[in-house]
mmCIF file of C-alpha atoms and ligand atoms in Angstrom:
data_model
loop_
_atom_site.group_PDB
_atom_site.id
_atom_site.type_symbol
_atom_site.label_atom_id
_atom_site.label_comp_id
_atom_site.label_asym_id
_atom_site.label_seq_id
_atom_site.Cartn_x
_atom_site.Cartn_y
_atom_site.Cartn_z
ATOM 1 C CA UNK A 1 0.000 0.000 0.000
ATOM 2 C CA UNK A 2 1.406 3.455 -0.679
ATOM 3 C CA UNK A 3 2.273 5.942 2.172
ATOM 4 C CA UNK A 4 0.331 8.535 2.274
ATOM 5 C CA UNK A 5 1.019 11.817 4.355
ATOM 6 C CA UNK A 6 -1.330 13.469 6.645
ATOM 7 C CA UNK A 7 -1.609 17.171 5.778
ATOM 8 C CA UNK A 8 -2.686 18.105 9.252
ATOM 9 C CA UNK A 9 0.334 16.709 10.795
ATOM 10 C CA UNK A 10 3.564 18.295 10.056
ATOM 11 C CA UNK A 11 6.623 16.224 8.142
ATOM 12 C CA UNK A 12 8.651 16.648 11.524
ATOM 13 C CA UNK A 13 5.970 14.314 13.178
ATOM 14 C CA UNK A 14 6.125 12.137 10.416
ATOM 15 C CA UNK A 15 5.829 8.109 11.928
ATOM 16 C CA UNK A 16 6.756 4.617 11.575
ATOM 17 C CA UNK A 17 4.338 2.490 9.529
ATOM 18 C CA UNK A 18 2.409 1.138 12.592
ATOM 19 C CA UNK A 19 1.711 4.401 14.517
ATOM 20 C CA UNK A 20 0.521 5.874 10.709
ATOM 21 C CA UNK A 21 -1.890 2.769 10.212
ATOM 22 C CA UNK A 22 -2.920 3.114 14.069
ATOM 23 C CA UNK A 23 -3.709 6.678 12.324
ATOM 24 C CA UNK A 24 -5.726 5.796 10.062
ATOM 25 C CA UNK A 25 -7.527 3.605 12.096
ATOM 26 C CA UNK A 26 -8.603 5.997 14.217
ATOM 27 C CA UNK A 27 -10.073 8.407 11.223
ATOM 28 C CA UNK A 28 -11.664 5.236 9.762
ATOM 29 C CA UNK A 29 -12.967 5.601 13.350
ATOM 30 C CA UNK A 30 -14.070 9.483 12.748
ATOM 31 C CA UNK A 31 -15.500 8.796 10.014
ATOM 32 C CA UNK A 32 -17.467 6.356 11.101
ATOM 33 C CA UNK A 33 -19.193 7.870 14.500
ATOM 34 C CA UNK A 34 -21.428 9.768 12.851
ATOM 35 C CA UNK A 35 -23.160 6.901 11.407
ATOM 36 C CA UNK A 36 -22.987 4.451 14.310
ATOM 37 C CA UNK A 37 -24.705 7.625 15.898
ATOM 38 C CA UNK A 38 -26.941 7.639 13.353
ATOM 39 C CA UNK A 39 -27.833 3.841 14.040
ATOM 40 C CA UNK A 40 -29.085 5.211 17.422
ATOM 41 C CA UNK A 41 -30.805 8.311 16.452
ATOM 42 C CA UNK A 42 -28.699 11.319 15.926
ATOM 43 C CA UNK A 43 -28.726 15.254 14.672
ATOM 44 C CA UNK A 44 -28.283 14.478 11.272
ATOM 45 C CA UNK A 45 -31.639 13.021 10.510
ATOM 46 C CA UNK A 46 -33.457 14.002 6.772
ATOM 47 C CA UNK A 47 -35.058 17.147 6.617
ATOM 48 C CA UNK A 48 -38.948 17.215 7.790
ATOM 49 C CA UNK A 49 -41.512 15.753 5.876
ATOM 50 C CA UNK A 50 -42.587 19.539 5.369
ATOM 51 C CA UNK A 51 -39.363 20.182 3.695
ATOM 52 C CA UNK A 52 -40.153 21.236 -0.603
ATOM 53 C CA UNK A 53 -38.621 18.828 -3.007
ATOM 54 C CA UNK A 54 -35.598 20.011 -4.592
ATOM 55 C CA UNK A 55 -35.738 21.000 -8.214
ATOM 56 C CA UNK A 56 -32.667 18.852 -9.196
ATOM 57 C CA UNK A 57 -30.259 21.015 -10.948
ATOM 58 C CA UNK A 58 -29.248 18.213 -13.761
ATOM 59 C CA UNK A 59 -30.820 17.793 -17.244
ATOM 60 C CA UNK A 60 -34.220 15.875 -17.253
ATOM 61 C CA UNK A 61 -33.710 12.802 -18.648
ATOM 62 C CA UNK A 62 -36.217 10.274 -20.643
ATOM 63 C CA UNK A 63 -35.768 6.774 -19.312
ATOM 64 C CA UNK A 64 -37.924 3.701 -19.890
ATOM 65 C CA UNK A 65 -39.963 3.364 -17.067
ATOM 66 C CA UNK A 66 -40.955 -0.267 -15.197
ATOM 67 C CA UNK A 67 -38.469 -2.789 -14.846
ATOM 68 C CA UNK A 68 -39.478 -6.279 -13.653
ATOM 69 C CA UNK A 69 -37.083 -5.368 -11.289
ATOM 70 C CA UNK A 70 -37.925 -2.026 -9.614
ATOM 71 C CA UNK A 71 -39.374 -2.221 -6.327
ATOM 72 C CA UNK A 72 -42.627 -0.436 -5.221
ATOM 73 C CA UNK A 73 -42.018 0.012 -1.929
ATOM 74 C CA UNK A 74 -42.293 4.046 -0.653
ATOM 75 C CA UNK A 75 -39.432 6.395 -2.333
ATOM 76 C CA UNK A 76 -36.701 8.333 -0.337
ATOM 77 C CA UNK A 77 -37.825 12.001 -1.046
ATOM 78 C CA UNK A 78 -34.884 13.479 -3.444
ATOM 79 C CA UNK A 79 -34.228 15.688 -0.691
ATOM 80 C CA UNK A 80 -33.000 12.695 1.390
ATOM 81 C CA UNK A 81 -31.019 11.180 -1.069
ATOM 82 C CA UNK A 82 -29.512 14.311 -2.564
ATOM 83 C CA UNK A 83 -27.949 15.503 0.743
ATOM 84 C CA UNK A 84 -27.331 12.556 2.845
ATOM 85 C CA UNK A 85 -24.745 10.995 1.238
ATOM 86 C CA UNK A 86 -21.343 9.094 1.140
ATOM 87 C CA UNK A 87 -18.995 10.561 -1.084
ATOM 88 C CA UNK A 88 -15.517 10.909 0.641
ATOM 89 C CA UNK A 89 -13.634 12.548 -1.850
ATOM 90 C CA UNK A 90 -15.736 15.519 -0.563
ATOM 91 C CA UNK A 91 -15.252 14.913 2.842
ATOM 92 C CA UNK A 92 -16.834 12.613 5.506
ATOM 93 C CA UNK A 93 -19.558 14.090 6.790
ATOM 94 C CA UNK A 94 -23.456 12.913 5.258
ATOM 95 C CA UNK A 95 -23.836 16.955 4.397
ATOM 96 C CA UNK A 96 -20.120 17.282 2.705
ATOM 97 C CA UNK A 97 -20.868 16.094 -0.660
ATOM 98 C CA UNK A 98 -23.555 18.013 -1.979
ATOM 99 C CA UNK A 99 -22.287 20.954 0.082
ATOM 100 C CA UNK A 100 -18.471 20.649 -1.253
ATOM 101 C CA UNK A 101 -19.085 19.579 -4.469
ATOM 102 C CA UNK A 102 -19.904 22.838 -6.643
ATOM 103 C CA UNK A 103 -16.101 23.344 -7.822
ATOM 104 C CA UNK A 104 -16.948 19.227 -9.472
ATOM 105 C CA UNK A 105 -17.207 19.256 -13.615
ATOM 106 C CA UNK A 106 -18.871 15.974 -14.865
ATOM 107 C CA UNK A 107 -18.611 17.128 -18.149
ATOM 108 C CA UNK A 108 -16.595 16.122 -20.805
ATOM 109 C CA UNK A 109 -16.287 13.135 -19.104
ATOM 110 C CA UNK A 110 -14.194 10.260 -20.837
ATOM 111 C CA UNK A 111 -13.712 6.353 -19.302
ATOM 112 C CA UNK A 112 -10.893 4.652 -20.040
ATOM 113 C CA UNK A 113 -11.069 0.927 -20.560
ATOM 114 C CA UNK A 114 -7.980 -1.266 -20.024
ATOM 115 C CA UNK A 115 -6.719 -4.563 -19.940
ATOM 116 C CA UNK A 116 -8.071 -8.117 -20.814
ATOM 117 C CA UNK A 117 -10.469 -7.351 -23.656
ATOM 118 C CA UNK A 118 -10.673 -6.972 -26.945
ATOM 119 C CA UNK A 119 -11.664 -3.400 -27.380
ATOM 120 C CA UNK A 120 -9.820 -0.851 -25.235
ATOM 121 C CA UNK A 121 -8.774 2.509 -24.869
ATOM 122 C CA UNK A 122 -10.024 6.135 -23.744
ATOM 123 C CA UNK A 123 -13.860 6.774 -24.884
ATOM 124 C CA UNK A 124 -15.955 10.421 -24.445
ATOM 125 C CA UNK A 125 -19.250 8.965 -22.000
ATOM 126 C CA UNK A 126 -21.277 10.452 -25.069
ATOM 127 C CA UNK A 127 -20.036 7.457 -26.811
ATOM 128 C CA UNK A 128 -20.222 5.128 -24.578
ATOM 129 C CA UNK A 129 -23.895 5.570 -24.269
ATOM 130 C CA UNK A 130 -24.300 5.748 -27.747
ATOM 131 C CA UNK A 131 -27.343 3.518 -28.683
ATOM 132 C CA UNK A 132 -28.272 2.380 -25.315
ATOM 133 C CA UNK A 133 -31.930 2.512 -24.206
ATOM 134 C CA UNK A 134 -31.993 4.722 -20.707
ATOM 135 C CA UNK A 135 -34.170 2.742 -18.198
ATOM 136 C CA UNK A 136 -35.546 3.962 -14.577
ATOM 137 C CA UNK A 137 -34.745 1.108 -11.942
ATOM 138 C CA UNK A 138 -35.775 1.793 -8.585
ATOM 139 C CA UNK A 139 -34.007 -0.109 -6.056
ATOM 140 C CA UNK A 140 -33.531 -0.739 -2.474
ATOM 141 C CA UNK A 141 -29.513 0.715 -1.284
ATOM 142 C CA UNK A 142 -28.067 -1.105 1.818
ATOM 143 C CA UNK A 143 -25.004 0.746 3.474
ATOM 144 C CA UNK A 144 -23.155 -1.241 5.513
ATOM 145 C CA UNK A 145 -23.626 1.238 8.253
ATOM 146 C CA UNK A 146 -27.304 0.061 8.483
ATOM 147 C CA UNK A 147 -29.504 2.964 6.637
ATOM 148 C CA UNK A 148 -31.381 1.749 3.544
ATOM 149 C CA UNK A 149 -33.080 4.147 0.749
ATOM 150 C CA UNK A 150 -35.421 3.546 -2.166
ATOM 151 C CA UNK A 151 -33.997 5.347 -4.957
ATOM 152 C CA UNK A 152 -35.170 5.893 -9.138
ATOM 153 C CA UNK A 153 -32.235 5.337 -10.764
ATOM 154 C CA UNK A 154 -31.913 5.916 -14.774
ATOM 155 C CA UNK A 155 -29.379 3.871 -16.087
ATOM 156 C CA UNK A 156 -28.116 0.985 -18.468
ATOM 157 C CA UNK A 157 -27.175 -2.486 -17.867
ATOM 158 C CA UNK A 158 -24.241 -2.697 -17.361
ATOM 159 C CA UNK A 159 -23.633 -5.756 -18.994
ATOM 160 C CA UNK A 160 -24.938 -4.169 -22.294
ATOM 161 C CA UNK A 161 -21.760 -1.462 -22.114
ATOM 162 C CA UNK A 162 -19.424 -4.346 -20.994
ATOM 163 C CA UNK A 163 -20.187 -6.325 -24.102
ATOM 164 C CA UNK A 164 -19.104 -4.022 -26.084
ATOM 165 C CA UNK A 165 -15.308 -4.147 -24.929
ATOM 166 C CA UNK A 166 -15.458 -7.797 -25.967
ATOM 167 C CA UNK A 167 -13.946 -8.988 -22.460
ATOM 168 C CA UNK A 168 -11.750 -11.890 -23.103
ATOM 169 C CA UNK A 169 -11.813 -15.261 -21.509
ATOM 170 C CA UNK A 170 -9.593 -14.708 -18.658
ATOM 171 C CA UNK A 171 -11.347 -11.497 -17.874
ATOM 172 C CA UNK A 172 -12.510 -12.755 -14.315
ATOM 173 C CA UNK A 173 -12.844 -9.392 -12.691
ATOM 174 C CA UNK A 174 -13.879 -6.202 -13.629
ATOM 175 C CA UNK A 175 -12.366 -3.211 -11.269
ATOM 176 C CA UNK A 176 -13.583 0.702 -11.432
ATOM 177 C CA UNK A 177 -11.790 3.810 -10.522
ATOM 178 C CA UNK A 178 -13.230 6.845 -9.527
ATOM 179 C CA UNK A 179 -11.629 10.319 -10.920
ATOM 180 C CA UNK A 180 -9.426 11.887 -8.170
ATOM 181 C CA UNK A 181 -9.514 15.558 -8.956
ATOM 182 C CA UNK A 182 -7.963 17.825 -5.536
ATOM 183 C CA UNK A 183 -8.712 20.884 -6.880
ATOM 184 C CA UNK A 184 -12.365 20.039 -7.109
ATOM 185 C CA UNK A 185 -12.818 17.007 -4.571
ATOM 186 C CA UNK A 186 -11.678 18.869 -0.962
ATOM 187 C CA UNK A 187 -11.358 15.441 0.771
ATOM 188 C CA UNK A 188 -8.292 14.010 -1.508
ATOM 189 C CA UNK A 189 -6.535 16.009 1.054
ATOM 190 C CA UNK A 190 -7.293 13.714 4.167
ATOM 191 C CA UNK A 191 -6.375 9.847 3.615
ATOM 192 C CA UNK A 192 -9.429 8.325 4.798
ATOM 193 C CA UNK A 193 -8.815 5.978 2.271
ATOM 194 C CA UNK A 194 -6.261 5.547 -0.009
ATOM 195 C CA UNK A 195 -7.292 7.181 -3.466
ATOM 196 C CA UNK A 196 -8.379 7.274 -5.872
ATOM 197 C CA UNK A 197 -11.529 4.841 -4.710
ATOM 198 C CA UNK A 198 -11.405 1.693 -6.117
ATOM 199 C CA UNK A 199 -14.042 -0.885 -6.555
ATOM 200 C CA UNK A 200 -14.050 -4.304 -8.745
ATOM 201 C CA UNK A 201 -16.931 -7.116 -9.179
ATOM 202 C CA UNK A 202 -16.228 -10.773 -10.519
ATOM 203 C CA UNK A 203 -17.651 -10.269 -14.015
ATOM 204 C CA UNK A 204 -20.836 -12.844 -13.712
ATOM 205 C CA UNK A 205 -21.996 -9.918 -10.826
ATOM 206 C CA UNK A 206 -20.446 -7.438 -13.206
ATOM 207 C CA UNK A 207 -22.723 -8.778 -16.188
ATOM 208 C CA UNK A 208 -25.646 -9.839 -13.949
ATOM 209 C CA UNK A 209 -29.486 -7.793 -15.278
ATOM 210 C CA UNK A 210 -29.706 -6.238 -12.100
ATOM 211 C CA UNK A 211 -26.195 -4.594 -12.289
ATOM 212 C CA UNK A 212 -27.033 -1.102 -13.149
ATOM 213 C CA UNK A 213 -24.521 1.932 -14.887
ATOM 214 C CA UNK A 214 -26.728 4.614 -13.129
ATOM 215 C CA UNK A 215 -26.402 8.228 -15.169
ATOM 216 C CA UNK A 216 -29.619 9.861 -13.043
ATOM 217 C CA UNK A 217 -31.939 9.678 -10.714
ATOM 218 C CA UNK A 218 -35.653 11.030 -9.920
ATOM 219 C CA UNK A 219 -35.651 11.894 -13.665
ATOM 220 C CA UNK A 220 -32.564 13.624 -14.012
ATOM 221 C CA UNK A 221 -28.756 13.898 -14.409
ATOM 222 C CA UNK A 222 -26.994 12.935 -11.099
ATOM 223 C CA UNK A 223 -26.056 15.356 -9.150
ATOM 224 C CA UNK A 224 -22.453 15.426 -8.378
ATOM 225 C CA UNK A 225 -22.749 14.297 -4.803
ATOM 226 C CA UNK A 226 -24.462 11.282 -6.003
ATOM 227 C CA UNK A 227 -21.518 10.260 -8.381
ATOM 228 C CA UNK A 228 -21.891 12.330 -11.651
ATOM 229 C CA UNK A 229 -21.936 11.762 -14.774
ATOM 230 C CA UNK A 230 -21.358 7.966 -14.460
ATOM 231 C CA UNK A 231 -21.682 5.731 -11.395
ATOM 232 C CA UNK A 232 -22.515 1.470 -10.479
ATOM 233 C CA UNK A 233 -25.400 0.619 -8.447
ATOM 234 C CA UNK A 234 -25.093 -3.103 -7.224
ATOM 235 C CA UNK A 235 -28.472 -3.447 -5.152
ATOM 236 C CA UNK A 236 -27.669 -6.677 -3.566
ATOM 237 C CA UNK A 237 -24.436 -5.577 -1.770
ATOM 238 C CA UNK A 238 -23.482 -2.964 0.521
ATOM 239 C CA UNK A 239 -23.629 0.729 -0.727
ATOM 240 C CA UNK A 240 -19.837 1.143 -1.187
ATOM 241 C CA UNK A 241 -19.654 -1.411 -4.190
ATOM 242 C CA UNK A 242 -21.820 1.870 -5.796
ATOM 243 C CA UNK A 243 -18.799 3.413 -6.727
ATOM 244 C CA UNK A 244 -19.139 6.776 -8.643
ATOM 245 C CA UNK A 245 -17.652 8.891 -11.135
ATOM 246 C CA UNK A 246 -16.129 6.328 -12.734
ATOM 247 C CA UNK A 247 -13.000 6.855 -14.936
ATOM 248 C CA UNK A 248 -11.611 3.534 -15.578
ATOM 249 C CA UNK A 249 -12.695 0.488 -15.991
ATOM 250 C CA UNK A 250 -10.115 -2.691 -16.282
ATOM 251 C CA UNK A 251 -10.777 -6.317 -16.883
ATOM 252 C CA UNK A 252 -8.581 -8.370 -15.117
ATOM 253 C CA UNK A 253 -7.770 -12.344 -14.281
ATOM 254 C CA UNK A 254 -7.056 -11.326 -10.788
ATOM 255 C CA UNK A 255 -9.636 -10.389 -7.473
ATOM 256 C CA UNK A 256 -8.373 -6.597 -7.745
ATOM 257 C CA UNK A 257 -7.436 -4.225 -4.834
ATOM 258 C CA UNK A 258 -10.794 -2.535 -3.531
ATOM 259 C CA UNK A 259 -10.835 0.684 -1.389
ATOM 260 C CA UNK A 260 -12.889 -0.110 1.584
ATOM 261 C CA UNK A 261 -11.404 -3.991 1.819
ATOM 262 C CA UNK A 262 -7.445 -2.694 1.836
ATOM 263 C CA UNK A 263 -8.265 -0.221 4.456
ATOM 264 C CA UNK A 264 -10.149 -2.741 6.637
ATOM 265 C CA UNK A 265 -10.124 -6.330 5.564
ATOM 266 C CA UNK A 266 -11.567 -7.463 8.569
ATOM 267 C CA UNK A 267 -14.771 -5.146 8.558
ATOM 268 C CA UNK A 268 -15.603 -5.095 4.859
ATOM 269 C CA UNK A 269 -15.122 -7.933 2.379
ATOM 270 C CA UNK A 270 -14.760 -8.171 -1.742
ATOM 271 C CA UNK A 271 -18.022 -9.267 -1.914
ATOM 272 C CA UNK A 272 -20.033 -7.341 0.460
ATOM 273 C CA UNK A 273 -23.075 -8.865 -0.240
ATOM 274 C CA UNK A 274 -25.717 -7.418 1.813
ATOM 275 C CA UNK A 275 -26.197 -10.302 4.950
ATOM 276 C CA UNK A 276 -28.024 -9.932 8.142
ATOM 277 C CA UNK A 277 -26.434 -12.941 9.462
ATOM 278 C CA UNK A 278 -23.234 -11.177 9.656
ATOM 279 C CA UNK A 279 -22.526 -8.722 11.791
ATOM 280 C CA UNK A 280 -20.144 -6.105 10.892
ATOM 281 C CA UNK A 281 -17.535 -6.214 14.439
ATOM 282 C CA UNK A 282 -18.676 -3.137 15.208
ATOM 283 C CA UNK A 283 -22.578 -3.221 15.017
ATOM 284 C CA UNK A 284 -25.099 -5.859 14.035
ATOM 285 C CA UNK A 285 -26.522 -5.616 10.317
ATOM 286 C CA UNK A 286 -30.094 -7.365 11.215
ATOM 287 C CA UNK A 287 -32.006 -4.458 11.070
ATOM 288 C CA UNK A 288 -31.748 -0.895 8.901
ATOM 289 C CA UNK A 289 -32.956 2.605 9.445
ATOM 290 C CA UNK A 290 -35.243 3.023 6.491
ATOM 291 C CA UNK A 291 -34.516 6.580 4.817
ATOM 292 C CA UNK A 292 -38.005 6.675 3.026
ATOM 293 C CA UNK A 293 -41.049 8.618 3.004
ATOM 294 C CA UNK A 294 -41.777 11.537 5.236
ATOM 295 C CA UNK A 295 -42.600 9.504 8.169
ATOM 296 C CA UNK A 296 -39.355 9.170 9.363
ATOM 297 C CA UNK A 297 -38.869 9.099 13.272
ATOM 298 C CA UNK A 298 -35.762 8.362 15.350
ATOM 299 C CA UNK A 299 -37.699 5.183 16.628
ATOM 300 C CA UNK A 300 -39.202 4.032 14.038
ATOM 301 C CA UNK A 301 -38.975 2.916 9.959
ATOM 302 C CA UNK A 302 -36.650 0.183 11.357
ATOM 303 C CA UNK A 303 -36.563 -2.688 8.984
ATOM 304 C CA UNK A 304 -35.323 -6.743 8.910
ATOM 305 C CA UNK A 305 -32.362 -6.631 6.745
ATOM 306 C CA UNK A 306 -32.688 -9.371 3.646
ATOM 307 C CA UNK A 307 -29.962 -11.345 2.728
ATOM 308 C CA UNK A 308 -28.745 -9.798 -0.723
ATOM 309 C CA UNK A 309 -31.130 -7.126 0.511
ATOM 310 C CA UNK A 310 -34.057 -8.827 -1.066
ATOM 311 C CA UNK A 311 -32.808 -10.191 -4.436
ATOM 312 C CA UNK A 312 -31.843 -13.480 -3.437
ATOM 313 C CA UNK A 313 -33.541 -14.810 -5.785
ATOM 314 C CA UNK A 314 -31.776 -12.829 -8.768
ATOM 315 C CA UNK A 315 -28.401 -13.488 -7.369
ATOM 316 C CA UNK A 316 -28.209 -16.009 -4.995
ATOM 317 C CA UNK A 317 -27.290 -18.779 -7.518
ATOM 318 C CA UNK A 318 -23.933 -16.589 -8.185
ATOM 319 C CA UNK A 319 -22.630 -17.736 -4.705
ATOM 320 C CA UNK A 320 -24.130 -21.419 -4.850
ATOM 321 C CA UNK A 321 -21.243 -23.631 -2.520
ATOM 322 C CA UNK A 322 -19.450 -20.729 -1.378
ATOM 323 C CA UNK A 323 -19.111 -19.869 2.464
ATOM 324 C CA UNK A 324 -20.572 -16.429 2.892
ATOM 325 C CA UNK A 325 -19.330 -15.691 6.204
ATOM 326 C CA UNK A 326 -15.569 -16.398 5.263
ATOM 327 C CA UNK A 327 -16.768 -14.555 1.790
ATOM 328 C CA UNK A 328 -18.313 -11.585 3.742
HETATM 329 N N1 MTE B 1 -16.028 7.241 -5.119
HETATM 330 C C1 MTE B 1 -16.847 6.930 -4.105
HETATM 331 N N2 MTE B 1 -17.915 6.139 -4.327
HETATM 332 C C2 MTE B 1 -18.757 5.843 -3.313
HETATM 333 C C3 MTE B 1 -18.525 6.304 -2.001
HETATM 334 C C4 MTE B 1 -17.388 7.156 -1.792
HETATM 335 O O1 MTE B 1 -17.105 7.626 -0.673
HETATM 336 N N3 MTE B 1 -16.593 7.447 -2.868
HETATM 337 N N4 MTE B 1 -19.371 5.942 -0.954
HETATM 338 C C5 MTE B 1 -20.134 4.685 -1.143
HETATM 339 C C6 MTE B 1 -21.130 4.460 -0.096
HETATM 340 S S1 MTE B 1 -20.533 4.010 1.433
HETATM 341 C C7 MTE B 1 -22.472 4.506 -0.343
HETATM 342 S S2 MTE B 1 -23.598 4.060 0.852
HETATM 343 C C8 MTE B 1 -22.994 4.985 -1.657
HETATM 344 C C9 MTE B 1 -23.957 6.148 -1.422
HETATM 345 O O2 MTE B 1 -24.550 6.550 -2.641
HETATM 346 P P1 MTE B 1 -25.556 7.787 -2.629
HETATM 347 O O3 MTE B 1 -24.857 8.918 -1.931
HETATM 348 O O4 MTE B 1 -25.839 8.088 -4.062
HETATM 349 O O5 MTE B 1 -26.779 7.346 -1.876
HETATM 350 O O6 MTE B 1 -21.945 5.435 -2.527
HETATM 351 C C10 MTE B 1 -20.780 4.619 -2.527
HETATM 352 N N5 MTE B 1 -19.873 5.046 -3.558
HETATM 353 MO MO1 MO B 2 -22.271 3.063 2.468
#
């Protein structure tokens, strides 16, 4: 793993390798009390049910509407989903990203495609949405700190932008990178995690129908706090396999490196498959604090976690004969 320096502590100070990963540890701890607050009832609760729905400030978009697969179960209000949100690269609090993120510039945006396929190379998003049907998917999102939301995404399979690269037959994993800009992203400068953010899928969850490439939500663009212009939605497995802003995308034979699993291999797996029966060491993941609605309480809206958060019966046959607690 590289070394990464601290701005807030000066080069003097600078430590051995196991008081910096003690270090990090203890942001990783930081960054993490707000939402094991949250679990409990905290001050950063949604807005009131009286609060006006946002205009949201992205182009409307035209999407098929009414998958077999969306859920009709009560939306988050875009308000919700719009400001409370994990995006670290703008800093750690749920508030940060949409209020840090007006220096972002989705656009141009390109995605660079590497390594075992057939087609690769650096490709303007225009293109690579070039001929794809736009479809609204609204799914359940788990994060693994135990709040759930109901969200319209607008998207494409991504399977049907995979094929196009013409993986080849080693291809067993497909990783993503997310665009590490510090003059626009103000938490590059803190190393939460160790950036850019990577994320990777084997490539039968990669190619699986419900695997989404989301480009809106609620009917428009995504904002940038929710991972503009180009971001994954995996329902079936903890929020942070969503990764956003994607700017690369590589095929590889190997399990790549993923964010969230180098910085704590013990607390969050590859797969991250969304589990009830296993609790994360730090607090149980049988129940979730459902973001939806505006009858939200501190008590109440508390929900039985599903195992793949409800589409077991999509995806469960991906992980037929594997051990799910040693494959957390
Ligand atoms: N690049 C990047 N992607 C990310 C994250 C992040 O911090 N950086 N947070 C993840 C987490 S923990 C969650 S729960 C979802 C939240 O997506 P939303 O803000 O659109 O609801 O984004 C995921 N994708
Ligand atoms: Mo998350």
């Amino acid at each position: 793993m590289r070394r990464r320096t601290d701005p807030r502590i000066k080069p003097s100070e600078i430590t051995p390798e196991s008081v910096y990963l003690r270090r990090r540890e203890l942001l990783k701890g930081l960054a993490f009390a707000p939402a094991l607050l949250a679990g409990c009832g905290d001050t950063q609760d949604p807005q009131p049910a009286a609060a006006v729905e946002p205009e949201l400030p992205g182009k409307r978009l035209a999407a098929r509407p009414g998958s077999a697969f969306s859920t009709t179960e009560t939306l988050t209000r875009a308000t919700d989903a719009t400001r409370y949100n994990n995006y670290y690269e703008f800093g750690t609090d749920k508030a940060d990203p949409a209020r840090n993120s007006s220096r972002f510039r989705p656009q141009p945006w390109s995605v660079t495609v590497g390594g075992k396929a057939a087609v690769t190379g650096t490709f303007d998003l225009e293109d690579i949405l070039k001929g794809h049907a736009l479809e609204e998917r609204i799914y359940r999102l788990r994060c693994v700190e135990a709040w759930s939301m109901v969200i319209p995404w607008i998207g494409i399979p991504l399977a049907a932008v995979l094929k196009r690269f013409e993986p080849a037959a080693d291809a067993r994993y497909v990783a993503f990178t997310t665009v590490a800009r510090p003059a626009e992203m103000p938490g590059l400068g803190y190393p939460v995690l160790d950036w850019p953010y990577r994320e990777g899928l084997r490539i039968d969850e990669a190619m699986h129908p419900l695997t989404l490439l989301a480009v809106g939500l609620y009917g428009h663009e995504l904002p940038a706090q929710n991972g503009a212009p180009l971001r994954l939605v995996v329902p079936w497995k903890y929020g942070y396999k969503s990764i956003k802003s994607i700017v690369r995308i590589d095929f590889t034979e190997e399990q790549p490196p993923t964010s969230w699993n180098q910085s704590a291999p013990d607390e969050y797996g590859f797969y991250s498959n969304v589990n009830p029966a296993v609790s994360h060491p730090r607090w149980s993941q049988a129940t979730e604090r459902r973001i939806a609605g505006g009858g939200f309480s501190l008590t109440g809206n508390r929900l039985q976690t599903l195992p793949f958060n409800g589409y077991a019966e999509q995806v469960a046959s991906l992980y037929a004969g594997m051990d799910l607690v040693r494959n957390h």
